[in-house]
One Martini backbone bead per residue (centre of mass of N, CA, C, O) as a GRO file, in nm:
protein
  356
    1MET     BB    1   0.304   0.296   0.926
    2THR     BB    2   0.123   0.013   0.813
    3GLU     BB    3   0.153  -0.267   1.026
    4PHE     BB    4   0.126  -0.622   1.040
    5TRP     BB    5   0.093  -0.914   1.248
    6LEU     BB    6   0.102  -1.258   1.167
    7ILE     BB    7   0.004  -1.526   1.375
    8SER     BB    8   0.081  -1.858   1.517
    9VAL     BB    9  -0.083  -2.099   1.736
   10PRO     BB   10  -0.140  -2.347   1.920
   11LEU     BB   11  -0.422  -2.523   2.085
   12ASP     BB   12  -0.297  -2.541   2.350
   13LYS     BB   13  -0.297  -2.464   2.681
   14THR     BB   14  -0.047  -2.290   2.690
   15SER     BB   15  -0.101  -2.109   2.441
   16LEU     BB   16  -0.372  -1.999   2.529
   17GLN     BB   17  -0.264  -1.857   2.782
   18SER     BB   18  -0.065  -1.678   2.616
   19LEU     BB   19  -0.286  -1.539   2.445
   20GLU     BB   20  -0.425  -1.405   2.687
   21LYS     BB   21  -0.186  -1.251   2.774
   22LEU     BB   22  -0.133  -1.088   2.523
   23ASN     BB   23  -0.405  -0.939   2.514
   24ARG     BB   24  -0.373  -0.800   2.777
   25ALA     BB   25  -0.093  -0.667   2.730
   26ALA     BB   26  -0.165  -0.512   2.470
   27SER     BB   27  -0.400  -0.350   2.597
   28ASN     BB   28  -0.267  -0.228   2.867
   29THR     BB   29   0.002  -0.115   2.700
   30ARG     BB   30  -0.032  -0.060   2.381
   31LEU     BB   31   0.137  -0.235   2.185
   32ALA     BB   32  -0.146  -0.345   2.056
   33SER     BB   33  -0.372  -0.468   1.823
   34SER     BB   34  -0.635  -0.718   1.827
   35PHE     BB   35  -0.713  -0.989   1.586
   36ARG     BB   36  -0.901  -1.195   1.419
   37PHE     BB   37  -0.797  -1.483   1.186
   38PRO     BB   38  -0.973  -1.652   0.991
   39ILE     BB   39  -0.918  -2.005   0.904
   40PRO     BB   40  -0.988  -2.250   0.725
   41GLU     BB   41  -1.028  -2.563   0.652
   42LEU     BB   42  -0.794  -2.749   0.459
   43LYS     BB   43  -0.657  -2.923   0.201
   44VAL     BB   44  -0.350  -3.082   0.247
   45GLY     BB   45  -0.221  -3.354   0.199
   46THR     BB   46   0.093  -3.416   0.169
   47LEU     BB   47   0.403  -3.337   0.289
   48ASP     BB   48   0.536  -3.297   0.018
   49VAL     BB   49   0.331  -3.090  -0.075
   50LEU     BB   50   0.357  -2.881   0.139
   51LEU     BB   51   0.656  -2.823   0.101
   52SER     BB   52   0.630  -2.729  -0.197
   53VAL     BB   53   0.401  -2.504  -0.140
   54SER     BB   54   0.576  -2.335   0.053
   55ASP     BB   55   0.761  -2.230  -0.151
   56GLU     BB   56   0.563  -2.114  -0.359
   57LEU     BB   57   0.430  -1.910  -0.146
   58THR     BB   58   0.695  -1.742  -0.105
   59ARG     BB   59   0.721  -1.638  -0.392
   60LEU     BB   60   0.428  -1.534  -0.441
   61ASP     BB   61   0.432  -1.324  -0.231
   62THR     BB   62   0.655  -1.142  -0.349
   63TYR     BB   63   0.514  -1.107  -0.632
   64THR     BB   64   0.243  -0.986  -0.542
   65ASP     BB   65   0.360  -0.737  -0.402
   66SER     BB   66   0.494  -0.617  -0.661
   67VAL     BB   67   0.229  -0.578  -0.817
   68ILE     BB   68   0.088  -0.394  -0.614
   69GLN     BB   69   0.314  -0.163  -0.645
   70ARG     BB   70   0.269  -0.121  -0.956
   71ILE     BB   71  -0.025  -0.040  -0.940
   72THR     BB   72   0.022   0.206  -0.754
   73GLN     BB   73   0.217   0.355  -0.924
   74CYS     BB   74   0.043   0.388  -1.179
   75MET     BB   75  -0.178   0.542  -1.047
   76SER     BB   76  -0.012   0.777  -0.953
   77GLU     BB   77   0.077   0.867  -1.242
   78VAL     BB   78  -0.218   0.904  -1.352
   79MET     BB   79  -0.285   1.101  -1.085
   80GLU     BB   80  -0.036   1.290  -1.045
   81HIS     BB   81   0.036   1.235  -0.738
   82SER     BB   82  -0.248   1.197  -0.581
   83ILE     BB   83  -0.299   1.074  -0.289
   84ASP     BB   84  -0.609   1.103  -0.248
   85LYS     BB   85  -0.693   0.947  -0.507
   86VAL     BB   86  -0.546   0.685  -0.451
   87GLN     BB   87  -0.685   0.612  -0.186
   88GLU     BB   88  -0.969   0.596  -0.311
   89ASN     BB   89  -0.870   0.345  -0.513
   90THR     BB   90  -0.724   0.172  -0.268
   91LEU     BB   91  -0.926  -0.100  -0.249
   92ALA     BB   92  -1.103  -0.372  -0.065
   93ASN     BB   93  -1.408  -0.447  -0.123
   94GLY     BB   94  -1.471  -0.119  -0.076
   95VAL     BB   95  -1.245  -0.093   0.142
   96ASP     BB   96  -1.009  -0.038   0.340
   97LEU     BB   97  -0.724  -0.210   0.409
   98ALA     BB   98  -0.750  -0.231   0.715
   99SER     BB   99  -1.031  -0.341   0.719
  100TYR     BB  100  -0.992  -0.591   0.567
  101VAL     BB  101  -0.785  -0.723   0.745
  102THR     BB  102  -0.933  -0.701   1.029
  103HIS     BB  103  -1.207  -0.845   0.859
  104PHE     BB  104  -1.130  -1.115   0.764
  105GLN     BB  105  -1.279  -1.325   0.496
  106TRP     BB  106  -1.325  -1.596   0.354
  107ASP     BB  107  -1.352  -1.651  -0.014
  108ARG     BB  108  -1.532  -1.921  -0.128
  109ALA     BB  109  -1.605  -1.840  -0.424
  110LYS     BB  110  -1.290  -1.807  -0.515
  111TYR     BB  111  -1.187  -2.015  -0.252
  112SER     BB  112  -1.239  -2.322  -0.235
  113THR     BB  113  -1.220  -2.561   0.026
  114THR     BB  114  -1.230  -2.816  -0.175
  115LEU     BB  115  -0.964  -2.739  -0.254
  116PRO     BB  116  -0.654  -2.765  -0.278
  117VAL     BB  117  -0.379  -2.591  -0.192
  118ARG     BB  118  -0.240  -2.594  -0.468
  119THR     BB  119  -0.476  -2.485  -0.633
  120LEU     BB  120  -0.505  -2.221  -0.484
  121THR     BB  121  -0.217  -2.127  -0.570
  122GLU     BB  122  -0.275  -2.128  -0.886
  123VAL     BB  123  -0.507  -1.929  -0.896
  124ILE     BB  124  -0.345  -1.687  -0.778
  125SER     BB  125  -0.108  -1.696  -0.983
  126LYS     BB  126  -0.280  -1.644  -1.239
  127LYS     BB  127  -0.398  -1.374  -1.160
  128VAL     BB  128  -0.140  -1.212  -1.122
  129PHE     BB  129  -0.013  -1.265  -1.400
  130GLN     BB  130  -0.249  -1.141  -1.572
  131THR     BB  131  -0.226  -0.860  -1.446
  132GLU     BB  132   0.070  -0.796  -1.514
  133THR     BB  133   0.036  -0.816  -1.823
  134GLU     BB  134  -0.189  -0.608  -1.860
  135LEU     BB  135  -0.047  -0.380  -1.733
  136LYS     BB  136   0.183  -0.348  -1.935
  137SER     BB  137  -0.004  -0.283  -2.173
  138ARG     BB  138  -0.174  -0.039  -2.062
  139SER     BB  139   0.063   0.139  -1.968
  140ALA     BB  140   0.202   0.169  -2.244
  141ALA     BB  141  -0.032   0.302  -2.399
  142TYR     BB  142  -0.059   0.552  -2.203
  143SER     BB  143   0.229   0.648  -2.217
  144ASN     BB  144   0.248   0.715  -2.518
  145VAL     BB  145   0.031   0.935  -2.511
  146LYS     BB  146   0.173   1.107  -2.293
  147SER     BB  147   0.443   1.155  -2.439
  148SER     BB  148   0.320   1.287  -2.701
  149LEU     BB  149   0.189   1.522  -2.533
  150GLN     BB  150   0.443   1.637  -2.407
  151GLY     BB  151   0.588   1.696  -2.678
  152MET     BB  152   0.377   1.895  -2.766
  153GLN     BB  153   0.396   2.085  -2.523
  154HIS     BB  154   0.684   2.166  -2.577
  155LYS     BB  155   0.617   2.320  -2.840
  156ILE     BB  156   0.445   2.534  -2.700
  157GLU     BB  157   0.647   2.609  -2.431
  158GLY     BB  158   0.896   2.662  -2.568
  159SER     BB  159   1.119   2.780  -2.745
  160LEU     BB  160   1.150   2.928  -3.046
  161HIS     BB  161   1.318   2.688  -3.171
  162VAL     BB  162   1.050   2.466  -3.110
  163ARG     BB  163   0.796   2.604  -3.114
  164MET     BB  164   0.489   2.661  -3.200
  165LEU     BB  165   0.362   2.918  -3.447
  166THR     BB  166   0.046   2.959  -3.476
  167ASP     BB  167   0.021   3.192  -3.238
  168VAL     BB  168   0.231   3.393  -3.395
  169VAL     BB  169   0.180   3.342  -3.699
  170LYS     BB  170   0.059   3.517  -3.965
  171LYS     BB  171  -0.047   3.553  -4.299
  172GLU     BB  172   0.048   3.871  -4.298
  173ASP     BB  173   0.367   3.798  -4.241
  174LEU     BB  174   0.357   3.672  -4.522
  175VAL     BB  175   0.481   3.558  -4.839
  176LEU     BB  176   0.224   3.425  -5.063
  177GLY     BB  177   0.249   3.299  -5.384
  178SER     BB  178   0.527   3.361  -5.491
  179GLU     BB  179   0.763   3.317  -5.740
  180TYR     BB  180   1.024   3.485  -5.592
  181LEU     BB  181   0.914   3.516  -5.309
  182THR     BB  182   1.008   3.484  -4.944
  183THR     BB  183   0.949   3.386  -4.600
  184LEU     BB  184   1.133   3.404  -4.310
  185LEU     BB  185   1.223   3.267  -3.993
  186VAL     BB  186   1.390   3.437  -3.722
  187VAL     BB  187   1.603   3.357  -3.460
  188VAL     BB  188   1.695   3.581  -3.195
  189SER     BB  189   1.972   3.588  -2.977
  190ARG     BB  190   1.999   3.750  -2.651
  191LYS     BB  191   2.147   3.962  -2.402
  192VAL     BB  192   1.967   4.134  -2.131
  193LEU     BB  193   2.043   4.195  -1.828
  194GLU     BB  194   2.102   3.873  -1.790
  195GLU     BB  195   1.861   3.800  -1.990
  196SER     BB  196   1.700   3.581  -2.166
  197GLU     BB  197   1.624   3.635  -2.522
  198GLU     BB  198   1.374   3.619  -2.775
  199GLY     BB  199   1.323   3.650  -3.131
  200ILE     BB  200   1.092   3.685  -3.401
  201PHE     BB  201   1.166   3.715  -3.749
  202THR     BB  202   1.103   3.858  -4.069
  203VAL     BB  203   1.218   3.756  -4.397
  204THR     BB  204   1.229   3.906  -4.717
  205LEU     BB  205   1.308   3.715  -5.013
  206PHE     BB  206   1.463   3.564  -5.250
  207LYS     BB  207   1.469   3.240  -5.326
  208LYS     BB  208   1.776   3.235  -5.432
  209ALA     BB  209   1.886   3.350  -5.132
  210VAL     BB  210   1.831   3.138  -4.900
  211SER     BB  211   2.091   2.985  -4.867
  212ASP     BB  212   2.280   3.226  -4.806
  213PHE     BB  213   2.122   3.319  -4.560
  214LYS     BB  214   2.156   3.062  -4.381
  215VAL     BB  215   2.464   3.090  -4.357
  216LYS     BB  216   2.462   3.370  -4.224
  217ALA     BB  217   2.289   3.298  -3.984
  218ARG     BB  218   2.479   3.081  -3.859
  219GLN     BB  219   2.726   3.276  -3.819
  220ASN     BB  220   2.518   3.460  -3.629
  221LYS     BB  221   2.334   3.268  -3.454
  222PHE     BB  222   2.087   3.215  -3.619
  223THR     BB  223   1.743   3.084  -3.660
  224VAL     BB  224   1.587   2.895  -3.910
  225ARG     BB  225   1.255   2.844  -3.954
  226GLU     BB  226   1.041   2.599  -4.022
  227PHE     BB  227   0.736   2.672  -4.222
  228SER     BB  228   0.383   2.585  -4.214
  229PHE     BB  229   0.043   2.583  -4.213
  230GLU     BB  230  -0.011   2.289  -4.263
  231GLU     BB  231   0.163   2.173  -4.031
  232SER     BB  232   0.036   2.329  -3.802
  233GLU     BB  233  -0.246   2.199  -3.840
  234LYS     BB  234  -0.152   1.912  -3.779
  235GLN     BB  235  -0.052   1.970  -3.498
  236GLU     BB  236  -0.321   2.058  -3.381
  237GLU     BB  237  -0.472   1.794  -3.442
  238GLU     BB  238  -0.272   1.601  -3.279
  239MET     BB  239  -0.335   1.739  -3.004
  240THR     BB  240  -0.640   1.679  -3.002
  241ARG     BB  241  -0.623   1.380  -3.022
  242LEU     BB  242  -0.457   1.324  -2.773
  243HIS     BB  243  -0.650   1.444  -2.567
  244THR     BB  244  -0.870   1.249  -2.635
  245ASN     BB  245  -0.722   0.980  -2.586
  246LYS     BB  246  -0.664   1.027  -2.288
  247LYS     BB  247  -0.954   1.062  -2.191
  248GLU     BB  248  -1.051   0.780  -2.295
  249GLN     BB  249  -0.844   0.617  -2.117
  250TYR     BB  250  -0.856   0.705  -1.819
  251ALA     BB  251  -1.117   0.577  -1.693
  252PRO     BB  252  -1.063   0.282  -1.764
  253PHE     BB  253  -0.789   0.255  -1.636
  254VAL     BB  254  -0.872   0.333  -1.349
  255ARG     BB  255  -1.086   0.104  -1.322
  256TRP     BB  256  -0.878  -0.125  -1.366
  257LEU     BB  257  -0.693  -0.055  -1.125
  258LYS     BB  258  -0.901  -0.077  -0.900
  259VAL     BB  259  -1.001  -0.368  -0.947
  260ASN     BB  260  -0.720  -0.510  -0.945
  261PHE     BB  261  -0.627  -0.426  -0.677
  262SER     BB  262  -0.846  -0.564  -0.515
  263GLU     BB  263  -0.791  -0.846  -0.605
  264VAL     BB  264  -0.490  -0.875  -0.539
  265PHE     BB  265  -0.502  -0.804  -0.239
  266ALA     BB  266  -0.696  -1.028  -0.154
  267ALA     BB  267  -0.511  -1.251  -0.254
  268TRP     BB  268  -0.275  -1.184  -0.059
  269ILE     BB  269  -0.430  -1.247   0.199
  270HIS     BB  270  -0.491  -1.543   0.119
  271LEU     BB  271  -0.197  -1.608   0.107
  272LYS     BB  272  -0.129  -1.569   0.398
  273ALA     BB  273  -0.328  -1.778   0.504
  274LEU     BB  274  -0.199  -2.019   0.356
  275ARG     BB  275   0.081  -1.996   0.498
  276VAL     BB  276  -0.025  -2.038   0.784
  277PHE     BB  277  -0.149  -2.313   0.735
  278VAL     BB  278   0.094  -2.470   0.624
  279GLU     BB  279   0.293  -2.404   0.864
  280SER     BB  280   0.123  -2.519   1.093
  281VAL     BB  281   0.127  -2.804   0.997
  282LEU     BB  282   0.436  -2.840   0.982
  283ARG     BB  283   0.488  -2.744   1.293
  284TYR     BB  284   0.224  -2.882   1.456
  285GLY     BB  285   0.046  -3.054   1.291
  286LEU     BB  286  -0.183  -3.322   1.301
  287PRO     BB  287  -0.444  -3.173   1.329
  288ALA     BB  288  -0.556  -2.873   1.250
  289ASN     BB  289  -0.449  -2.664   1.551
  290PHE     BB  290  -0.502  -2.322   1.542
  291GLN     BB  291  -0.411  -1.966   1.596
  292ALA     BB  292  -0.495  -1.672   1.440
  293VAL     BB  293  -0.324  -1.344   1.459
  294LEU     BB  294  -0.373  -0.987   1.458
  295LEU     BB  295  -0.127  -0.739   1.462
  296GLN     BB  296  -0.108  -0.382   1.566
  297PRO     BB  297   0.160  -0.207   1.617
  298ASP     BB  298   0.340   0.000   1.791
  299ARG     BB  299   0.599   0.149   1.625
  300ARG     BB  300   0.743   0.241   1.917
  301ARG     BB  301   0.700  -0.086   2.043
  302SER     BB  302   0.786  -0.341   1.883
  303GLU     BB  303   1.018  -0.464   2.060
  304HIS     BB  304   0.838  -0.526   2.304
  305LEU     BB  305   0.653  -0.718   2.155
  306ARG     BB  306   0.863  -0.920   2.068
  307LYS     BB  307   0.955  -1.002   2.346
  308LEU     BB  308   0.681  -1.102   2.451
  309LEU     BB  309   0.647  -1.327   2.241
  310ASN     BB  310   0.912  -1.479   2.304
  311SER     BB  311   0.828  -1.543   2.609
  312LEU     BB  312   0.540  -1.683   2.560
  313TYR     BB  313   0.677  -1.895   2.302
  314THR     BB  314   0.932  -2.072   2.392
  315HIS     BB  315   0.793  -2.361   2.422
  316LEU     BB  316   0.785  -2.422   2.105
  317ASP     BB  317   1.135  -2.370   2.087
  318SER     BB  318   1.369  -2.446   2.294
  319ALA     BB  319   1.611  -2.493   2.050
  320GLY     BB  320   1.582  -2.210   1.951
  321ALA     BB  321   1.459  -1.888   2.002
  322ALA     BB  322   1.515  -1.896   2.316
  323SER     BB  323   1.829  -1.822   2.306
  324LYS     BB  324   1.729  -1.582   2.080
  325PRO     BB  325   1.480  -1.372   2.113
  326ASP     BB  326   1.585  -1.135   1.863
  327VAL     BB  327   1.667  -1.384   1.667
  328GLY     BB  328   1.663  -1.531   1.391
  329LEU     BB  329   1.647  -1.848   1.227
  330ASP     BB  330   1.795  -2.091   1.020
  331ILE     BB  331   1.517  -2.266   0.854
  332PRO     BB  332   1.476  -2.398   0.561
  333GLU     BB  333   1.214  -2.594   0.599
  334MET     BB  334   1.029  -2.326   0.658
  335SER     BB  335   1.048  -2.105   0.424
  336MET     BB  336   1.231  -1.888   0.571
  337SER     BB  337   1.392  -1.627   0.674
  338PRO     BB  338   1.608  -1.569   0.916
  339GLN     BB  339   1.445  -1.301   1.024
  340GLU     BB  340   1.143  -1.493   1.038
  341TYR     BB  341   1.221  -1.681   1.278
  342TYR     BB  342   1.010  -1.833   1.525
  343SER     BB  343   0.845  -2.008   1.750
  344TYR     BB  344   0.638  -1.862   1.595
  345ILE     BB  345   0.431  -1.764   1.345
  346PHE     BB  346   0.543  -1.523   1.092
  347TYR     BB  347   0.387  -1.226   0.932
  348LYS     BB  348   0.395  -0.962   0.729
  349ILE     BB  349   0.174  -0.656   0.678
  350ASN     BB  350   0.212  -0.399   0.433
  351ILE     BB  351  -0.017  -0.105   0.362
  352ASN     BB  352   0.203   0.118   0.277
  353LEU     BB  353   0.156   0.225  -0.056
  354VAL     BB  354   0.114   0.535  -0.012
  355THR     BB  355   0.331   0.784  -0.122
  356SER     BB  356   0.481   1.110  -0.165
   0.00000   0.00000   0.00000
């Protein structure tokens, strides 16, 4: 599991000293790898706006994460659950996800720092919503073709009761064009040596006897198959059309998934940066003066890292998390779940999106 912890602490003397201790301890004990996470100074607005935006960012974070998961799942299904192929296409700005996160740089072209925080939130929200809407449409179209093709495939590979008979029945097997005679195809099921077998037989009879024959066949548990060469040819043409349609849709759909995964994932990490900025201003005050740090914990020692963080930053909230260093507190105005409130600002970033 590839998980990062994004934390923020104020740039006061004590916190900076604690940050240096954290970096040394994390490095010396291999608790975690540490990376700078630069966040530009953004347009703050009023306190009321920040509180409102904080709530919006919390909801948008969860929503964006879910859209990323859906894109990844769709890509996995389209690529027939090939983990290698999916990993090749789940990139952000052309690099693997870990590299993008650990070398994060704010994209000023897409998210201008001259825009208010609320506007930046709306820009991300609009992009994610449009992507989800188009994903539903494209996914449904591709799934319809795939389902139809699977249905036709079942007719080719299924039992003699349902399978297409073009490759089985030849014209010389049937009486064609006779005014009085016709040939029926009868599926006979039987069990030999405990193995199920089926055979298909032709029966030529007078047309006026067809109804009586079908009744007798049912009584003896034989199945009379409806068959015409014209219908079989249409089925073959439909199979060819579906194969062509699927091939034509595959490349553009994969390309769309790849591009939009990259864009939404990048938007998600910018969203995390926005949350850190807003919460840092709400928690530590103005002017914005904080340091964001990205940690990649050793998953076997994450509890030790948590204890270290709590001990280093107890001074930031002596009335809160200090009394219970391993338990988050319920602080509604901080717009965080009870399990995620600590004396320092903390968000998880889980990039383990591709699973077997």
